[in-house]
mmCIF file of C-alpha atoms in Angstrom:
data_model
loop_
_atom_site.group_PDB
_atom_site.id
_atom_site.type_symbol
_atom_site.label_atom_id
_atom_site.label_comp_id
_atom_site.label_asym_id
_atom_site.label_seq_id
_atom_site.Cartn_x
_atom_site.Cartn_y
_atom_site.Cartn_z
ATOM 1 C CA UNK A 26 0.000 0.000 0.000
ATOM 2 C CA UNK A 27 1.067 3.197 -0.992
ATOM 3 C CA UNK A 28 0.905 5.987 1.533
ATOM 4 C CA UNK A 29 2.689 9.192 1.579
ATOM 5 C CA UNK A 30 3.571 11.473 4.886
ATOM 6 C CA UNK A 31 0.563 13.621 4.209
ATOM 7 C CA UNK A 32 -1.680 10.084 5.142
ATOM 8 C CA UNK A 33 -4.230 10.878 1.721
ATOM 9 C CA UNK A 34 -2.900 9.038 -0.716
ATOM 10 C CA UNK A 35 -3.425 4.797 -1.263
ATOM 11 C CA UNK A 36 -2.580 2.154 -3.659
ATOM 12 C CA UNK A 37 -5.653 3.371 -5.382
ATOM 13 C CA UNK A 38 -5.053 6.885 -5.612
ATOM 14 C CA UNK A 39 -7.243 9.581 -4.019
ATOM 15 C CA UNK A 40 -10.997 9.602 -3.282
ATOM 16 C CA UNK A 41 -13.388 12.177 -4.554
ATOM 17 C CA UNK A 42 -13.128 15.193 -3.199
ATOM 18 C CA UNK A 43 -11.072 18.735 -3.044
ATOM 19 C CA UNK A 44 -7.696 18.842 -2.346
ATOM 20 C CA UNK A 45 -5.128 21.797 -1.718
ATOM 21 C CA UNK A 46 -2.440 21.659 -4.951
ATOM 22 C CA UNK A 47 0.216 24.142 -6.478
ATOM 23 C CA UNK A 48 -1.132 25.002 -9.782
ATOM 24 C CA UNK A 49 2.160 25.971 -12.476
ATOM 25 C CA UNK A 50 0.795 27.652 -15.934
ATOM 26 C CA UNK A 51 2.381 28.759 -18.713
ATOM 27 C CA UNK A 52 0.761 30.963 -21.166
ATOM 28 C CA UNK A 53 3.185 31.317 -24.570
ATOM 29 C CA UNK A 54 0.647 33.990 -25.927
ATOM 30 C CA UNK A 55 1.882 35.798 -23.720
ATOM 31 C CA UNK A 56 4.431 34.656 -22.210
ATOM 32 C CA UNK A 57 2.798 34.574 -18.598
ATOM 33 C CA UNK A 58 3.966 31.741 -16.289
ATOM 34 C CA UNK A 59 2.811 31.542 -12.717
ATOM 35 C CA UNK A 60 2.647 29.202 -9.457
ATOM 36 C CA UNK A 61 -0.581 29.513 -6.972
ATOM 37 C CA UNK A 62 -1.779 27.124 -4.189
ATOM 38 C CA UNK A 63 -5.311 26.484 -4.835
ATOM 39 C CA UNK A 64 -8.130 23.936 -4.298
ATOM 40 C CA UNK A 65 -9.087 21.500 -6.872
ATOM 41 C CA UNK A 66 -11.207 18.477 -7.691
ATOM 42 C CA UNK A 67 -10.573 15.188 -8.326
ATOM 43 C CA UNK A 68 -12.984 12.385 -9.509
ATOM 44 C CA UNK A 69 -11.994 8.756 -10.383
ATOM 45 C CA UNK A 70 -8.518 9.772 -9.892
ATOM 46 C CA UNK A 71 -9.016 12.744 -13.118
ATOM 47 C CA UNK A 72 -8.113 16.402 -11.849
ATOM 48 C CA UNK A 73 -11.731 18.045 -13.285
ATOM 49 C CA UNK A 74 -11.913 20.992 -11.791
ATOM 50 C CA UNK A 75 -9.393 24.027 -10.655
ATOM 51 C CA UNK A 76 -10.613 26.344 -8.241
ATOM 52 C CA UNK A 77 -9.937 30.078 -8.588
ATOM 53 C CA UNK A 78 -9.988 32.810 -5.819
ATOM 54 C CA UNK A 79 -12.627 34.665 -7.725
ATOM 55 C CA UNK A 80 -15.262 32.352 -7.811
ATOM 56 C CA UNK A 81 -14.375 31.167 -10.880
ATOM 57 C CA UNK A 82 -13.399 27.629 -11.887
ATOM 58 C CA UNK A 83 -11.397 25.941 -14.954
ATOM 59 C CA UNK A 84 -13.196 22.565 -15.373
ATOM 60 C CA UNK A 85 -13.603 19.425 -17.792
ATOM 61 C CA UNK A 86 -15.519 21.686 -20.429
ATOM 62 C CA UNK A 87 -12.376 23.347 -20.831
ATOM 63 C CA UNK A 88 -10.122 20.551 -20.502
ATOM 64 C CA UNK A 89 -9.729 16.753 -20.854
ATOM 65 C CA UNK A 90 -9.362 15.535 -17.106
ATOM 66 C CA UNK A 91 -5.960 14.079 -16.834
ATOM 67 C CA UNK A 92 -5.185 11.155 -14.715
ATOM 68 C CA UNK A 93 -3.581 12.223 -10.695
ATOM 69 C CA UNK A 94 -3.529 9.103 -9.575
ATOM 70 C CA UNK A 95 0.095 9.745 -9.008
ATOM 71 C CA UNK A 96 -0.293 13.061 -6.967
ATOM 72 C CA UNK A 97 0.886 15.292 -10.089
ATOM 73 C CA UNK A 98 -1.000 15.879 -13.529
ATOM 74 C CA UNK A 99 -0.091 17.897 -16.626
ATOM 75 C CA UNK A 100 -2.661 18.952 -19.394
ATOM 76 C CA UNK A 101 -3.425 21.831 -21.864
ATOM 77 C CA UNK A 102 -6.807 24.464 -21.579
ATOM 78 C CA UNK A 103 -8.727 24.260 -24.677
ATOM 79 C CA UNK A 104 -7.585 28.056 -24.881
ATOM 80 C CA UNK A 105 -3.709 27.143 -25.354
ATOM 81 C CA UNK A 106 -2.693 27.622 -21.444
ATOM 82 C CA UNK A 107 -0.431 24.707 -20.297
ATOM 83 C CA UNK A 108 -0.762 23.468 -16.656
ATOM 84 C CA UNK A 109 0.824 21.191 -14.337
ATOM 85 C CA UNK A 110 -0.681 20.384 -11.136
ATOM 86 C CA UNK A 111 0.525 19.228 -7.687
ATOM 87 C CA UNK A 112 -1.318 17.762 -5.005
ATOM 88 C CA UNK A 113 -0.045 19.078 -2.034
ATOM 89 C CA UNK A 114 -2.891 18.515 1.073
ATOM 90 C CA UNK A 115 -6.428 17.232 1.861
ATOM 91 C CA UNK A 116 -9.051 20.497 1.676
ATOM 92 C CA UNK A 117 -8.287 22.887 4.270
ATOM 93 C CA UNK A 118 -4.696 21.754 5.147
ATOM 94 C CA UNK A 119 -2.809 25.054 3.106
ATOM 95 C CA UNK A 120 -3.807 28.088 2.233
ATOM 96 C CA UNK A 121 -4.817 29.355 -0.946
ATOM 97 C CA UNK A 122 -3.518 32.331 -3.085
ATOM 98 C CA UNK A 123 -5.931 35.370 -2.461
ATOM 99 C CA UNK A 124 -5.083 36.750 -5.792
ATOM 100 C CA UNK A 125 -4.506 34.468 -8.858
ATOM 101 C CA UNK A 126 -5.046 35.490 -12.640
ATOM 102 C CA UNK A 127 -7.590 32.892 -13.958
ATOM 103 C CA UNK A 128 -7.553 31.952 -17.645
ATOM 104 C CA UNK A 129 -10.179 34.986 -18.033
ATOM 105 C CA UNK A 130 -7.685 37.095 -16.863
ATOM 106 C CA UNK A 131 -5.034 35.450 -19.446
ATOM 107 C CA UNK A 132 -6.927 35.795 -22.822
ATOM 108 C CA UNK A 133 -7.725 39.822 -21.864
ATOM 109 C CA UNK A 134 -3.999 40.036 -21.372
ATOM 110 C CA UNK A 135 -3.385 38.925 -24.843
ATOM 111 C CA UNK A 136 -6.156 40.722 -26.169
ATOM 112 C CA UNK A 137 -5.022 43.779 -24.298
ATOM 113 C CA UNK A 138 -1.846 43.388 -25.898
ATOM 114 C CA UNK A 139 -2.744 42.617 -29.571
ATOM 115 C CA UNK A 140 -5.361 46.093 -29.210
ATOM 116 C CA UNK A 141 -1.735 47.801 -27.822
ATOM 117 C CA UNK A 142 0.300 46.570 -30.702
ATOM 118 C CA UNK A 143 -2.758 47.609 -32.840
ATOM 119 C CA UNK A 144 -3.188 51.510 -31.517
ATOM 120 C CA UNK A 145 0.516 51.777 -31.804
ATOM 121 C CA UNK A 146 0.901 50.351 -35.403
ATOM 122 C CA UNK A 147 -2.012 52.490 -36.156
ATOM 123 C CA UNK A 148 -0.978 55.558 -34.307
ATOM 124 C CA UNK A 149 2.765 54.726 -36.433
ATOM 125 C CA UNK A 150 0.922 54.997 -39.776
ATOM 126 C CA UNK A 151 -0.854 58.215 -39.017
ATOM 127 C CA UNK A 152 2.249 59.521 -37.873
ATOM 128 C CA UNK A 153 3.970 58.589 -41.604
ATOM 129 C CA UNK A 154 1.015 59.755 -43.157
ATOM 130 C CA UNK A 155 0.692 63.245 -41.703
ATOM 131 C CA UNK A 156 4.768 63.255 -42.273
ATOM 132 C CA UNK A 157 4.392 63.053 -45.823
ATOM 133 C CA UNK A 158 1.464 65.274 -46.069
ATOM 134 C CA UNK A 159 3.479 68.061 -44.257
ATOM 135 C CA UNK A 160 6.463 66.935 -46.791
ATOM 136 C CA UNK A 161 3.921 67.326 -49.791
ATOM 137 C CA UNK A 162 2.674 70.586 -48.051
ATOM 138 C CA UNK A 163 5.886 72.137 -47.681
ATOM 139 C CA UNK A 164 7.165 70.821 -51.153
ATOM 140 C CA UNK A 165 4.083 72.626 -52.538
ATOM 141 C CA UNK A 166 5.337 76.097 -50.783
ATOM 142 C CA UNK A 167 8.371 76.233 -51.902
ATOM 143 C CA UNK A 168 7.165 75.751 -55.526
ATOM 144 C CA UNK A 169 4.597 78.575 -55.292
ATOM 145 C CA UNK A 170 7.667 80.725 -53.849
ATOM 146 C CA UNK A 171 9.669 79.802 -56.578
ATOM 147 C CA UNK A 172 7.058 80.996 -59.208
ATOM 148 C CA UNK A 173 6.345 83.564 -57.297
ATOM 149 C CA UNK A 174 9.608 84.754 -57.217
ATOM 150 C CA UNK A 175 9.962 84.242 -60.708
ATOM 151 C CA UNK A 176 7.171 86.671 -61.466
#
């Protein structure tokens, strides 16, 4: 039999229920990659739900439960985020991170970015264009001097 310090682990794995586990992710969209303690759910030895400090929760609609039989599970969001999970207590033995960004918070990164990159491209472009405007403007000037002075 298979038992481990913490006493809630067995040959068989874990029973249903929440446990306390350090949650890694690694976002390459944006290149966001963070550690939290937070609860999660386990059923038939499959991690199927994440719990987030918000309210919020990452679960099998968003995910294909991975197997945690073994105390540790690893397993990519259907939005791109890669996660590894460690179990690390029974409910209630650690505390959980007050503060951690959920995959919500992730994607509006990104999309915060990409509208950044966007104004600034945009804003880049107006710049050139009002650049060679004042070039054509000022081009135009000195041609009406010239005839003027001509005159």
């Amino acid at each position: 039999m298979l038992i481990e310090s913490n006493g809630f682990v067995s040959e068989d794995g874990y029973e249903d229920g929440t446990y306390c586990a350090e949650i890694e992710y690694y976002y390459s969209e944006t290149g966001t990659n963070s550690t939290y303690t937070l609860e999660v759910e386990i059923e038939n030895n499959e991690l199927t739900v994440i719990h987030w400090p918000n309210g919020g929760w990452l679960d099998s609609s968003h995910f294909i439960p991975p197997d945690i039989s073994d105390g540790e599970a690893s397993f990519t969001s259907d939005e791109g985020v890669d996660y590894t999970v460690k179990i690390i207590g029974n409910e209630g033995d650690c505390v959980t991170d007050s503060y951690a960004k959920d995959e919500d918070d992730l994607i509006r990164e990104k999309e915060d970015q990409q509208n950044e990159e966007e104004n600034r491209i945009r804003e880049e472009e107006e710049k050139i264009e009002e650049n060679k405007q004042q070039e054509e403007e000022n081009h135009n000037r000195e041609e009406e001097e010239e005839d003027n002075s001509e005159e």
